[in-house]
Every structure is written in C-alpha cells, then in structure tokens.
C-alpha cells in the first residue's frame, strides 16, 4: 500500500496522476491518493458540459471545468473539498473491503461521523450527501475515487452546477442531492488541510505505512 498526498491543486495534474497509477501492471502496489483541487467543476466522462454546468458563471468566477475519465455526475470542488482515490489491481483488492467506500466510512466514524452508502454509491450523513464517488476499470486495474465536502462553498457550488438540462439529449444527467459540509456536522473550525492531515494519520495507522507527499516536481512526466 502506498499512501500519497499530492500537493498540486490543478485538476489536470491530479487526474493525470490517477491515470499514471491506473496504467501500471496489476501487481503494482495498491494506492490511496489524496489531493485538493482549486475551484473547479469536474464533469463525468459521458456528460455534456453545457447541460450540467453554468459555463458563463464558471468563466466569470474563475472556476475551471474539467472532464474526468470516470462516469457519474458533475461535482464542484474547491479548497474546502478533499479528493480521495483508491487504485488497485483487479486481482488484488487488499486496500478495499467489499464496499469500496468502507475505508472512508471507517475513517469518518473515527471522527464521530456515521456515513451510509446511497443508491449511486454516494456517502450520506444525516441524510445529506457528503461524498460523491465514481469508478473506472482498465484491463489491469481499478480506480475508485470520490470527494469529501469539508468546508466547501455550497452557494458557489449551486451556481456553478446550474446547467441547461434541455441541452442534455441522451447524455448522462447529474442527480442533485441535499448536501452538507463535514465541518457543519462536527462543529470544528479547523481548516480543510488540517482535516486532511487527520485523515492521513488515520490511514497511516490503518495500513501501517507512512504517507508520502508528492511535490509538483514529483508529478512531472
């Protein structure tokens, strides 16, 4: 198991990092990667951007729009959101339980948050969404990644994800859900980077490894 923290805030770089690990052979080490993207909307592979995203609003507010390799709906991300990605070989899913999100649920439970899995594999707390998830499978490896709303600007999220459904056609639609920040559930005033450090410490203990910080230089081809 490799426990990694990317220091890049660029969706393109962090997505490239996921793809790099996903392209490795099936016997490569399991990976749990964490990163925080700058304000952006990440659209699912099979979605039409204009149907899910208010492109004009994103342009005005400096919100980057990026398409990921996995399916699912569009998600808004900013410095109050944490991304996690499990990457493992098809023949060895030691880093995951039968429920792919089980390790994240276990970590949240350690911080006093009880999370359940919804119909679309999203994580819910107090009946509201705290984590959207998606997956992608190659010949050799599996990617399961998701978000954790910690201190996200929910108003900005609502504005950015206000697309025109009439433009959707037969493309995949995002399914709006009531959302809540983890910081509102815990009542903590800590910054999101501090919460991420707590997550890393939890998983260091869970897997018996030390986390590795990836600098921007580490991520160059």
PDB file of C-alpha atoms in Angstrom, residues 117-123 129 131-134 173-177:
ATOM      1  CA  UNK A 117     -23.944   4.449   1.165  1.00  0.00           C
ATOM      2  CA  UNK A 118     -26.667   5.789  -1.130  1.00  0.00           C
ATOM      3  CA  UNK A 119     -28.164   4.314  -4.298  1.00  0.00           C
ATOM      4  CA  UNK A 120     -25.468   5.862  -6.507  1.00  0.00           C
ATOM      5  CA  UNK A 121     -22.607   4.854  -4.157  1.00  0.00           C
ATOM      6  CA  UNK A 122     -22.529   8.361  -2.704  1.00  0.00           C
ATOM      7  CA  UNK A 123     -21.872   8.764   1.012  1.00  0.00           C
ATOM      8  CA  UNK A 129     -24.608  13.954   0.697  1.00  0.00           C
ATOM      9  CA  UNK A 131     -19.211  12.440  -0.821  1.00  0.00           C
ATOM     10  CA  UNK A 132     -19.819  11.710  -4.489  1.00  0.00           C
ATOM     11  CA  UNK A 133     -18.000   8.718  -5.963  1.00  0.00           C
ATOM     12  CA  UNK A 134     -17.153   7.302  -9.380  1.00  0.00           C
ATOM     13  CA  UNK A 173     -27.600  13.562 -16.107  1.00  0.00           C
ATOM     14  CA  UNK A 174     -26.283  14.678 -12.741  1.00  0.00           C
ATOM     15  CA  UNK A 175     -28.686  13.917  -9.887  1.00  0.00           C
ATOM     16  CA  UNK A 176     -28.964  16.842  -7.436  1.00  0.00           C
ATOM     17  CA  UNK A 177     -28.940  15.903  -3.759  1.00  0.00           C
TER      18      UNK A 177
END
